[in-house]
Amino acid sequence: MVSVINTVDTSHEDMIHDAQMDYYGTRLATCSSDRSKTHEHTGHDSSVNSVCWAPHDYGLILACGSSDGAISLLTYTGEGQWEVKKINNAHTIGCNAVSWAPAVVPGSLIDQPSGQKPNYIKKFASGGCDNLIKLWKEEEDGQWKEEQKLEAHSDWVRDVAWAPSIGLPTSTIASCSQDGRVFIWTCDDTSGNTWSPKLLHKFSDVVWHVSWSITANILAVSGGDNKVTLWKESVDGQWVCISDVNKGQGSVSASVTEGQQNEQ
């Protein structure tokens, strides 16, 4: 039995689309159809659909994606002040999701010289109503530049999730869409220019959210079928469903469906 411990009055005047705690659990970011970002910022012309805190290594930075097609980045500068940067027309029609790349440099576990401070490059992924996933990179002058487009979905991209990293050479992103498909994108290229998609599964309904475990070996998927499924990559490189939870059910099915095939 789950009970409500506390409630928070966000002062939003419309539907809340997303809520995210920062790394230390001391700040809560929420976004809504009332177009406001945090309690003192209003900078979009339509609903704010997604908020995501950057890795704490970068300081206090919040990315916000909106139905007006723009992505805004808020950096805390102290004493209650936030510096705002905006990427206009990031996605045609609208942006549905944003997800930061981990601060751990790919390959640093095996390549980083001992005692040398890593050279962090801020990056994040976004998904939108143009059916695209876009990768963004901060330039030396502090401006944000589109680094790459990833194309595989045939309908609105509903969510993207950049997998946590422990410093291995491979970068991984999960994406889900209105088309019912979930893709796993991997990049072994140190320059980050070559991404390869792999279909995890074709669901019978829209897929709303994807979320990685902290060790990036299990992916949670939720969709319009009222289920949350957990997926894990097997030794042969295939993704298999290891459990699913139906809405309203108190039990979890934990049997590995090895025979489950990805539908095209």
mmCIF file of N, CA and C in Angstrom, residues 5 11-12 26 35 40 43 46-47 52 56 65 94 127 138 141 144 152 161 202 217-219 233 263-264:
data_model
loop_
_atom_site.group_PDB
_atom_site.id
_atom_site.type_symbol
_atom_site.label_atom_id
_atom_site.label_comp_id
_atom_site.label_asym_id
_atom_site.label_seq_id
_atom_site.Cartn_x
_atom_site.Cartn_y
_atom_site.Cartn_z
ATOM 1 N N ILE A 5 3.153 10.977 1.324
ATOM 2 C CA ILE A 5 3.922 11.537 2.435
ATOM 3 C C ILE A 5 3.737 13.041 2.523
ATOM 4 N N SER A 11 1.939 26.137 -7.512
ATOM 5 C CA SER A 11 1.349 27.395 -8.001
ATOM 6 C C SER A 11 1.125 27.390 -9.506
ATOM 7 N N HIS A 12 1.248 26.224 -10.145
ATOM 8 C CA HIS A 12 0.934 26.150 -11.572
ATOM 9 C C HIS A 12 -0.569 26.304 -11.774
ATOM 10 N N THR A 26 17.479 19.188 -3.187
ATOM 11 C CA THR A 26 17.079 20.409 -2.485
ATOM 12 C C THR A 26 16.240 21.344 -3.347
ATOM 13 N N ARG A 35 3.136 27.696 -19.060
ATOM 14 C CA ARG A 35 4.295 28.297 -19.721
ATOM 15 C C ARG A 35 5.372 28.790 -18.780
ATOM 16 N N GLU A 40 10.000 31.679 -10.892
ATOM 17 C CA GLU A 40 10.156 33.082 -11.250
ATOM 18 C C GLU A 40 10.428 33.317 -12.723
ATOM 19 N N GLY A 43 9.238 32.128 -19.992
ATOM 20 C CA GLY A 43 9.986 32.493 -21.183
ATOM 21 C C GLY A 43 9.594 31.748 -22.433
ATOM 22 N N SER A 46 4.323 28.665 -25.269
ATOM 23 C CA SER A 46 3.418 27.517 -25.230
ATOM 24 C C SER A 46 3.809 26.647 -24.044
ATOM 25 N N SER A 47 3.196 25.474 -23.917
ATOM 26 C CA SER A 47 3.440 24.625 -22.750
ATOM 27 C C SER A 47 4.898 24.184 -22.677
ATOM 28 N N CYS A 52 15.031 19.110 -17.255
ATOM 29 C CA CYS A 52 16.084 18.152 -16.910
ATOM 30 C C CYS A 52 17.280 18.901 -16.324
ATOM 31 N N HIS A 56 25.657 17.447 -11.864
ATOM 32 C CA HIS A 56 26.046 18.435 -10.852
ATOM 33 C C HIS A 56 27.462 18.963 -11.061
ATOM 34 N N GLY A 65 12.317 22.073 -22.406
ATOM 35 C CA GLY A 65 11.825 21.948 -23.771
ATOM 36 C C GLY A 65 10.355 22.313 -23.844
ATOM 37 N N GLY A 94 7.332 21.539 -31.999
ATOM 38 C CA GLY A 94 7.515 21.510 -30.558
ATOM 39 C C GLY A 94 8.583 20.548 -30.097
ATOM 40 N N GLY A 127 14.170 15.591 -28.132
ATOM 41 C CA GLY A 127 13.272 14.915 -29.061
ATOM 42 C C GLY A 127 12.050 15.773 -29.302
ATOM 43 N N GLU A 138 27.723 22.580 -26.328
ATOM 44 C CA GLU A 138 28.091 23.951 -25.985
ATOM 45 C C GLU A 138 29.440 24.302 -26.604
ATOM 46 N N ASP A 141 32.409 29.621 -26.924
ATOM 47 C CA ASP A 141 31.881 30.955 -26.615
ATOM 48 C C ASP A 141 30.616 30.897 -25.765
ATOM 49 N N TRP A 144 25.078 27.437 -27.831
ATOM 50 C CA TRP A 144 24.725 26.046 -28.087
ATOM 51 C C TRP A 144 24.517 25.810 -29.579
ATOM 52 N N ALA A 152 15.048 7.958 -37.170
ATOM 53 C CA ALA A 152 14.601 6.565 -37.225
ATOM 54 C C ALA A 152 13.101 6.472 -36.978
ATOM 55 N N ALA A 161 16.451 9.510 -23.450
ATOM 56 C CA ALA A 161 17.170 9.301 -22.187
ATOM 57 C C ALA A 161 18.611 8.932 -22.501
ATOM 58 N N LYS A 202 8.764 -3.022 -30.854
ATOM 59 C CA LYS A 202 7.639 -2.274 -31.432
ATOM 60 C C LYS A 202 6.408 -2.578 -30.596
ATOM 61 N N ASN A 217 22.234 -0.562 -17.209
ATOM 62 C CA ASN A 217 22.082 -1.911 -17.758
ATOM 63 C C ASN A 217 20.625 -2.335 -17.875
ATOM 64 N N ILE A 218 19.700 -1.544 -17.329
ATOM 65 C CA ILE A 218 18.271 -1.847 -17.421
ATOM 66 C C ILE A 218 17.536 -0.586 -17.863
ATOM 67 N N LEU A 219 16.607 -0.761 -18.811
ATOM 68 C CA LEU A 219 15.812 0.352 -19.322
ATOM 69 C C LEU A 219 14.345 0.131 -18.972
ATOM 70 N N GLU A 233 19.871 -5.968 -21.895
ATOM 71 C CA GLU A 233 20.588 -6.523 -23.041
ATOM 72 C C GLU A 233 21.215 -7.857 -22.658
ATOM 73 N N GLU A 263 9.334 -6.660 -33.224
ATOM 74 C CA GLU A 263 8.503 -6.556 -34.407
ATOM 75 C C GLU A 263 8.989 -5.399 -35.261
ATOM 76 N N GLN A 264 8.958 -5.594 -36.517
ATOM 77 C CA GLN A 264 9.389 -4.540 -37.431
ATOM 78 C C GLN A 264 8.202 -3.657 -37.800
#
